[in-house]
Structures are given as C-alpha cells and as structure tokens.
Amino acid sequence: MAEQQHGIESAAETIQRIFQGGGSPLGADIVDAASRYRRLQQSVFLKPQRTRCIAVANQKGGVGKTSTTVNVAAALADHGAHVLVIDMDPQGNASTALGIMHSSGQPSVYDVLEGRLSIAEVMQPCPDFSSLQVVPASIDLSGAELEVADIPDRTFLLKRALDAHLADHDLDYVIIDCPPSLGLLVINAMCAVTEMLIPIQAEYYALEGLGQLINTIGLVQEHYNPALIVSTMLVTMFDRRTLLSREVFDEVKKHYPTIVLDTTIPRTVKISEAPSFNQTVIRYDAHGVGAIAYGEAALEIAQRSPMVLDAIDKRKGER
C-alpha cells in the first residue's frame, strides 16, 4: 500500500509540474494558453467613435482570408461590438462558418448588388452571437460580374447599398470577405470601405502577389476611393517552431511596421475544422490557441481604432 500511495503522489507531482510548465513543452503551452485566455477575457474592447468599414482581401488563395473575416468579426461581437459581415465570395464560406443559410435562390448580396433588395432585407442574425449580422453570398453571385459589367456606376453598387444601410443602422464594424481575385466584386468592396485588412500566410511565397494587391489598392485610391487605407496586415498559419515562419513575420514587419499586427495566427486543426460544424473557432473551441489568437488580433484591431480613424481623416483632408 505504501508503494502504491507513493506512486499516486509521484504521478500527482508530475501532473502538477507539467501544468506549471516545468515538465514538458505541452504543459507550458497549456498554462500559457490559459493565461492568455484569462487576460483576453479581462481586456476592454473599446468601441470605435464611428463605424469602421473593413475589406479583407488577398488574391492569393489559402491564406486564411475567410477564417480571418469570420473569427475577427465573431471575437469583436463576443466582446460587445455590433458587427455586420458581408460575404462577397460566391463560394459562401463565410456564410457557412457563421451558420447562415445561403443556398441558390435565397436572398443574398447578389440581390443587393443588382438593386432588388436592401442590406436590411437580406441580412440574417448569426445564431452564435447576438450582435453579429450577416449578408450571405451564394453561387448566384458568380454571374454578377458579367451582369453588371455595362452599368456605368458598377464599382459603387455595394457602396451605395452600404451607405444607405449605415444611415439607418448604428454599427461598430462592417467586415467584408472578398473572393481570392482582383475582379469587380473586390473592387466593389474596396470602394465601399475605408480600410483594407490583408492576411498573409507565413510561408516562402507570402509576399508573392502582395505588390499586385497594393498596386490595385493604389489605383482604387486614385480613381474611386481616396479615403481608402491599408490599416491592417495579419500573419496567418504561423508555426513558431520553424525559422521560416519567424523570418516571414520579421520581413513583413520590417516593410510595414505600423500596419502588421503583433499577434500571429497559428496553424491549427480547430480553425479549419470549425466551419464544418457551421461555427467560428471562437465558439467551436473557445479556449483553444486558435480562438485565443483571433481574439488577441481583434483586440489589437479595436485598440488601434483611434489611430486608424485619424489616418483615414488625414487622407481625406489631403484630397
């Protein structure tokens, strides 16, 4: 019995040491995640003085664009912000992750762009967050670019609808998920917002195509939307164990020191898994490292509001 009792005590001491971070890297990670989660829950997410309209774009696919849209929006809503997500991708992945019905023929952003319905008439509440509304997208949107190509003000279709909506609805954030392209749908999003959020994957080709996106944003600024700024870059799929991820982050931070968030988003199964349950990782795995990281990114975005709004006002004043 004495030996059995000693074995139990030794096991208990080992478990305690692990969760104090002294026994294994996994134990240290668990303790670190728990500490970060507590800090995040205690943090104050200040609301912006006026609505921040943000388009999330990168023509390079697979960089975590939709994951960033839905999880940043969910984290902001989870901490009290009133958020509207507009899904501008015909694949409708943002709509899926937010638990929104978006089958072909249902009211969607396609009807908004073509002027048949208003944003208020097509938006749906997100079942997981009471202050989060969603304008869904369906495969019907894939034909919109051709259908509106000859309309004189085709680049301002979304802006006109969004401005009308904001005149009657108080929101803290409007976040638009763009398709992985630089076509008319993305241009519409750029013309409707004042900020761009660019997710960048932590890999060798991370900066490939970024110059083209920045150039397109510059053209939109020059010809359509002079108030537009790139307010945020977020490094995604970050693996802190690899030198490559750290080098990519350092390189992007060197080129855009005031824009890149200090927070990075790790590559985790839970982030990819959550949409299959029609949920964001913020709800699906609230205590996991993916949800915590997106929460920290949302907190940084909220804390930067005064600086970002001042930059937008300054840009408007220069024109």
PDB file of C-alpha atoms in Angstrom, residues 32-211:
ATOM      1  CA  ASP A  32       0.343  29.834 -21.474  1.00  0.00           C
ATOM      2  CA  ALA A  33      -2.969  29.403 -23.330  1.00  0.00           C
ATOM      3  CA  ALA A  34      -4.932  29.517 -20.077  1.00  0.00           C
ATOM      4  CA  SER A  35      -3.126  32.696 -19.027  1.00  0.00           C
ATOM      5  CA  ARG A  36      -3.713  34.349 -22.417  1.00  0.00           C
ATOM      6  CA  TYR A  37      -7.392  33.389 -22.321  1.00  0.00           C
ATOM      7  CA  ARG A  38      -7.825  34.976 -18.874  1.00  0.00           C
ATOM      8  CA  ARG A  39      -6.097  38.175 -19.993  1.00  0.00           C
ATOM      9  CA  LEU A  40      -8.253  38.324 -23.094  1.00  0.00           C
ATOM     10  CA  GLN A  41     -11.479  37.926 -21.121  1.00  0.00           C
ATOM     11  CA  GLN A  42     -10.400  40.714 -18.776  1.00  0.00           C
ATOM     12  CA  SER A  43      -9.464  43.078 -21.612  1.00  0.00           C
ATOM     13  CA  VAL A  44     -11.665  46.015 -22.567  1.00  0.00           C
ATOM     14  CA  PHE A  45     -12.572  46.158 -26.253  1.00  0.00           C
ATOM     15  CA  LEU A  46     -13.118  49.872 -26.804  1.00  0.00           C
ATOM     16  CA  LYS A  47     -15.668  50.666 -29.484  1.00  0.00           C
ATOM     17  CA  PRO A  48     -14.640  52.964 -32.342  1.00  0.00           C
ATOM     18  CA  GLN A  49     -16.024  56.503 -32.418  1.00  0.00           C
ATOM     19  CA  ARG A  50     -17.675  55.749 -35.749  1.00  0.00           C
ATOM     20  CA  THR A  51     -18.255  52.728 -37.948  1.00  0.00           C
ATOM     21  CA  ARG A  52     -15.114  51.089 -39.258  1.00  0.00           C
ATOM     22  CA  CYS A  53     -15.640  49.513 -42.679  1.00  0.00           C
ATOM     23  CA  ILE A  54     -13.003  46.896 -43.485  1.00  0.00           C
ATOM     24  CA  ALA A  55     -12.496  44.688 -46.544  1.00  0.00           C
ATOM     25  CA  VAL A  56     -10.471  41.505 -46.030  1.00  0.00           C
ATOM     26  CA  ALA A  57      -8.669  40.725 -49.276  1.00  0.00           C
ATOM     27  CA  ASN A  58      -5.789  38.838 -50.824  1.00  0.00           C
ATOM     28  CA  GLN A  59      -5.960  37.490 -54.348  1.00  0.00           C
ATOM     29  CA  LYS A  60      -3.719  34.600 -53.263  1.00  0.00           C
ATOM     30  CA  GLY A  61      -5.949  31.739 -52.133  1.00  0.00           C
ATOM     31  CA  GLY A  62      -5.444  29.669 -48.995  1.00  0.00           C
ATOM     32  CA  VAL A  63      -4.057  32.444 -46.799  1.00  0.00           C
ATOM     33  CA  GLY A  64      -6.790  32.355 -44.148  1.00  0.00           C
ATOM     34  CA  LYS A  65      -8.827  35.207 -45.566  1.00  0.00           C
ATOM     35  CA  THR A  66     -12.286  33.864 -44.733  1.00  0.00           C
ATOM     36  CA  SER A  67     -11.106  32.446 -41.400  1.00  0.00           C
ATOM     37  CA  THR A  68      -9.800  35.888 -40.525  1.00  0.00           C
ATOM     38  CA  THR A  69     -13.050  37.589 -41.550  1.00  0.00           C
ATOM     39  CA  VAL A  70     -15.388  35.373 -39.566  1.00  0.00           C
ATOM     40  CA  ASN A  71     -13.220  34.909 -36.485  1.00  0.00           C
ATOM     41  CA  VAL A  72     -12.227  38.564 -36.078  1.00  0.00           C
ATOM     42  CA  ALA A  73     -15.894  39.515 -36.547  1.00  0.00           C
ATOM     43  CA  ALA A  74     -17.002  36.870 -34.036  1.00  0.00           C
ATOM     44  CA  ALA A  75     -14.377  37.919 -31.479  1.00  0.00           C
ATOM     45  CA  LEU A  76     -15.416  41.581 -31.750  1.00  0.00           C
ATOM     46  CA  ALA A  77     -19.100  40.650 -31.406  1.00  0.00           C
ATOM     47  CA  ASP A  78     -18.301  38.339 -28.498  1.00  0.00           C
ATOM     48  CA  HIS A  79     -16.879  41.361 -26.675  1.00  0.00           C
ATOM     49  CA  GLY A  80     -19.869  43.602 -27.265  1.00  0.00           C
ATOM     50  CA  ALA A  81     -19.340  45.194 -30.674  1.00  0.00           C
ATOM     51  CA  HIS A  82     -22.145  45.434 -33.223  1.00  0.00           C
ATOM     52  CA  VAL A  83     -20.790  43.861 -36.390  1.00  0.00           C
ATOM     53  CA  LEU A  84     -22.059  43.305 -39.917  1.00  0.00           C
ATOM     54  CA  VAL A  85     -20.282  40.738 -42.104  1.00  0.00           C
ATOM     55  CA  ILE A  86     -20.849  40.958 -45.855  1.00  0.00           C
ATOM     56  CA  ASP A  87     -19.908  37.810 -47.772  1.00  0.00           C
ATOM     57  CA  MET A  88     -18.728  38.804 -51.257  1.00  0.00           C
ATOM     58  CA  ASP A  89     -17.297  35.401 -52.198  1.00  0.00           C
ATOM     59  CA  PRO A  90     -19.570  33.237 -54.418  1.00  0.00           C
ATOM     60  CA  GLN A  91     -18.303  30.173 -52.528  1.00  0.00           C
ATOM     61  CA  GLY A  92     -20.154  31.477 -49.467  1.00  0.00           C
ATOM     62  CA  ASN A  93     -17.637  30.064 -47.000  1.00  0.00           C
ATOM     63  CA  ALA A  94     -18.031  32.963 -44.578  1.00  0.00           C
ATOM     64  CA  SER A  95     -21.788  32.403 -44.584  1.00  0.00           C
ATOM     65  CA  THR A  96     -21.235  28.710 -43.811  1.00  0.00           C
ATOM     66  CA  ALA A  97     -18.858  29.395 -40.922  1.00  0.00           C
ATOM     67  CA  LEU A  98     -21.317  31.850 -39.386  1.00  0.00           C
ATOM     68  CA  GLY A  99     -24.208  29.370 -39.573  1.00  0.00           C
ATOM     69  CA  ILE A 100     -26.155  31.262 -42.242  1.00  0.00           C
ATOM     70  CA  MET A 101     -28.387  29.684 -44.883  1.00  0.00           C
ATOM     71  CA  HIS A 102     -27.128  30.624 -48.351  1.00  0.00           C
ATOM     72  CA  SER A 103     -28.369  28.195 -50.958  1.00  0.00           C
ATOM     73  CA  SER A 104     -29.002  29.304 -54.544  1.00  0.00           C
ATOM     74  CA  GLY A 105     -32.134  31.387 -54.930  1.00  0.00           C
ATOM     75  CA  GLN A 106     -32.195  32.686 -51.365  1.00  0.00           C
ATOM     76  CA  PRO A 107     -31.908  36.451 -50.745  1.00  0.00           C
ATOM     77  CA  SER A 108     -28.229  37.360 -50.719  1.00  0.00           C
ATOM     78  CA  VAL A 109     -25.658  40.026 -51.524  1.00  0.00           C
ATOM     79  CA  TYR A 110     -26.334  39.216 -55.196  1.00  0.00           C
ATOM     80  CA  ASP A 111     -29.782  40.812 -54.831  1.00  0.00           C
ATOM     81  CA  VAL A 112     -28.214  43.811 -53.089  1.00  0.00           C
ATOM     82  CA  LEU A 113     -25.716  44.430 -55.885  1.00  0.00           C
ATOM     83  CA  GLU A 114     -28.425  44.212 -58.531  1.00  0.00           C
ATOM     84  CA  GLY A 115     -30.663  46.622 -56.586  1.00  0.00           C
ATOM     85  CA  ARG A 116     -33.556  44.234 -55.934  1.00  0.00           C
ATOM     86  CA  LEU A 117     -33.229  44.175 -52.147  1.00  0.00           C
ATOM     87  CA  SER A 118     -31.592  46.260 -49.421  1.00  0.00           C
ATOM     88  CA  ILE A 119     -28.973  45.012 -46.982  1.00  0.00           C
ATOM     89  CA  ALA A 120     -31.564  45.037 -44.193  1.00  0.00           C
ATOM     90  CA  GLU A 121     -33.829  42.789 -46.266  1.00  0.00           C
ATOM     91  CA  VAL A 122     -31.215  40.101 -46.893  1.00  0.00           C
ATOM     92  CA  MET A 123     -29.118  40.082 -43.706  1.00  0.00           C
ATOM     93  CA  GLN A 124     -29.549  37.292 -41.180  1.00  0.00           C
ATOM     94  CA  PRO A 125     -28.575  37.082 -37.498  1.00  0.00           C
ATOM     95  CA  CYS A 126     -25.664  34.835 -36.618  1.00  0.00           C
ATOM     96  CA  PRO A 127     -27.037  32.156 -34.275  1.00  0.00           C
ATOM     97  CA  ASP A 128     -23.939  32.199 -32.053  1.00  0.00           C
ATOM     98  CA  PHE A 129     -23.544  35.955 -31.481  1.00  0.00           C
ATOM     99  CA  SER A 130     -26.478  38.268 -30.825  1.00  0.00           C
ATOM    100  CA  SER A 131     -24.732  41.418 -32.093  1.00  0.00           C
ATOM    101  CA  LEU A 132     -23.475  39.880 -35.347  1.00  0.00           C
ATOM    102  CA  GLN A 133     -25.471  40.157 -38.588  1.00  0.00           C
ATOM    103  CA  VAL A 134     -24.532  38.548 -41.893  1.00  0.00           C
ATOM    104  CA  VAL A 135     -25.273  39.362 -45.535  1.00  0.00           C
ATOM    105  CA  PRO A 136     -24.837  35.926 -47.152  1.00  0.00           C
ATOM    106  CA  ALA A 137     -23.435  35.005 -50.548  1.00  0.00           C
ATOM    107  CA  SER A 138     -24.405  32.113 -52.767  1.00  0.00           C
ATOM    108  CA  ILE A 139     -23.210  30.633 -56.037  1.00  0.00           C
ATOM    109  CA  ASP A 140     -25.641  33.030 -57.765  1.00  0.00           C
ATOM    110  CA  LEU A 141     -23.049  35.755 -57.145  1.00  0.00           C
ATOM    111  CA  SER A 142     -20.629  34.141 -59.589  1.00  0.00           C
ATOM    112  CA  GLY A 143     -22.515  35.651 -62.543  1.00  0.00           C
ATOM    113  CA  ALA A 144     -22.806  39.133 -61.075  1.00  0.00           C
ATOM    114  CA  GLU A 145     -19.583  40.491 -62.584  1.00  0.00           C
ATOM    115  CA  LEU A 146     -20.785  39.813 -66.123  1.00  0.00           C
ATOM    116  CA  GLU A 147     -24.317  41.024 -65.458  1.00  0.00           C
ATOM    117  CA  VAL A 148     -23.281  44.427 -64.090  1.00  0.00           C
ATOM    118  CA  ALA A 149     -20.261  44.966 -66.348  1.00  0.00           C
ATOM    119  CA  ASP A 150     -22.049  47.526 -68.517  1.00  0.00           C
ATOM    120  CA  ILE A 151     -23.614  49.536 -65.680  1.00  0.00           C
ATOM    121  CA  PRO A 152     -21.959  52.996 -65.533  1.00  0.00           C
ATOM    122  CA  ASP A 153     -21.504  53.015 -61.734  1.00  0.00           C
ATOM    123  CA  ARG A 154     -20.731  49.303 -61.450  1.00  0.00           C
ATOM    124  CA  THR A 155     -17.878  49.867 -58.989  1.00  0.00           C
ATOM    125  CA  PHE A 156     -20.148  51.633 -56.490  1.00  0.00           C
ATOM    126  CA  LEU A 157     -23.037  49.168 -56.261  1.00  0.00           C
ATOM    127  CA  LEU A 158     -22.075  47.887 -52.818  1.00  0.00           C
ATOM    128  CA  LYS A 159     -21.082  51.339 -51.551  1.00  0.00           C
ATOM    129  CA  ARG A 160     -24.479  52.769 -52.402  1.00  0.00           C
ATOM    130  CA  ALA A 161     -26.280  49.955 -50.580  1.00  0.00           C
ATOM    131  CA  LEU A 162     -23.947  50.081 -47.565  1.00  0.00           C
ATOM    132  CA  ASP A 163     -24.162  53.869 -47.208  1.00  0.00           C
ATOM    133  CA  ALA A 164     -27.968  53.625 -47.217  1.00  0.00           C
ATOM    134  CA  HIS A 165     -27.842  50.918 -44.564  1.00  0.00           C
ATOM    135  CA  LEU A 166     -25.450  52.813 -42.293  1.00  0.00           C
ATOM    136  CA  ALA A 167     -27.659  55.892 -42.467  1.00  0.00           C
ATOM    137  CA  ASP A 168     -30.312  53.934 -40.548  1.00  0.00           C
ATOM    138  CA  HIS A 169     -28.274  51.448 -38.504  1.00  0.00           C
ATOM    139  CA  ASP A 170     -25.594  52.035 -35.852  1.00  0.00           C
ATOM    140  CA  LEU A 171     -22.714  49.612 -36.276  1.00  0.00           C
ATOM    141  CA  ASP A 172     -19.205  49.425 -34.866  1.00  0.00           C
ATOM    142  CA  TYR A 173     -17.714  47.344 -37.670  1.00  0.00           C
ATOM    143  CA  VAL A 174     -18.580  46.277 -41.195  1.00  0.00           C
ATOM    144  CA  ILE A 175     -16.268  43.489 -42.382  1.00  0.00           C
ATOM    145  CA  ILE A 176     -16.374  42.285 -45.981  1.00  0.00           C
ATOM    146  CA  ASP A 177     -14.999  38.902 -47.049  1.00  0.00           C
ATOM    147  CA  CYS A 178     -13.660  39.197 -50.611  1.00  0.00           C
ATOM    148  CA  PRO A 179     -13.081  36.422 -53.155  1.00  0.00           C
ATOM    149  CA  PRO A 180      -9.468  35.435 -53.987  1.00  0.00           C
ATOM    150  CA  SER A 181      -9.233  37.632 -57.064  1.00  0.00           C
ATOM    151  CA  LEU A 182      -8.925  41.271 -58.114  1.00  0.00           C
ATOM    152  CA  GLY A 183     -12.155  41.413 -60.108  1.00  0.00           C
ATOM    153  CA  LEU A 184     -15.222  43.618 -59.951  1.00  0.00           C
ATOM    154  CA  LEU A 185     -16.532  42.108 -56.700  1.00  0.00           C
ATOM    155  CA  VAL A 186     -13.303  43.002 -54.906  1.00  0.00           C
ATOM    156  CA  ILE A 187     -13.252  46.488 -56.464  1.00  0.00           C
ATOM    157  CA  ASN A 188     -16.817  46.994 -55.204  1.00  0.00           C
ATOM    158  CA  ALA A 189     -15.682  46.058 -51.721  1.00  0.00           C
ATOM    159  CA  MET A 190     -12.695  48.432 -51.906  1.00  0.00           C
ATOM    160  CA  CYS A 191     -14.945  51.276 -52.995  1.00  0.00           C
ATOM    161  CA  ALA A 192     -17.417  50.620 -50.172  1.00  0.00           C
ATOM    162  CA  VAL A 193     -14.913  50.653 -47.280  1.00  0.00           C
ATOM    163  CA  THR A 194     -12.184  52.871 -45.889  1.00  0.00           C
ATOM    164  CA  GLU A 195      -9.852  50.109 -44.678  1.00  0.00           C
ATOM    165  CA  MET A 196      -8.131  47.031 -46.050  1.00  0.00           C
ATOM    166  CA  LEU A 197      -7.106  44.069 -43.890  1.00  0.00           C
ATOM    167  CA  ILE A 198      -4.632  41.791 -45.678  1.00  0.00           C
ATOM    168  CA  PRO A 199      -3.968  38.285 -44.296  1.00  0.00           C
ATOM    169  CA  ILE A 200      -0.502  36.988 -45.177  1.00  0.00           C
ATOM    170  CA  GLN A 201       0.434  33.337 -44.849  1.00  0.00           C
ATOM    171  CA  ALA A 202       3.717  32.619 -43.062  1.00  0.00           C
ATOM    172  CA  GLU A 203       5.412  30.822 -45.930  1.00  0.00           C
ATOM    173  CA  TYR A 204       8.113  31.401 -48.534  1.00  0.00           C
ATOM    174  CA  TYR A 205       5.740  32.842 -51.148  1.00  0.00           C
ATOM    175  CA  ALA A 206       3.909  35.066 -48.664  1.00  0.00           C
ATOM    176  CA  LEU A 207       4.878  38.307 -50.362  1.00  0.00           C
ATOM    177  CA  GLU A 208       4.264  36.972 -53.861  1.00  0.00           C
ATOM    178  CA  GLY A 209       1.363  38.907 -55.328  1.00  0.00           C
ATOM    179  CA  LEU A 210       1.252  41.352 -52.427  1.00  0.00           C
ATOM    180  CA  GLY A 211       2.742  44.027 -54.665  1.00  0.00           C
TER     181      GLY A 211
END
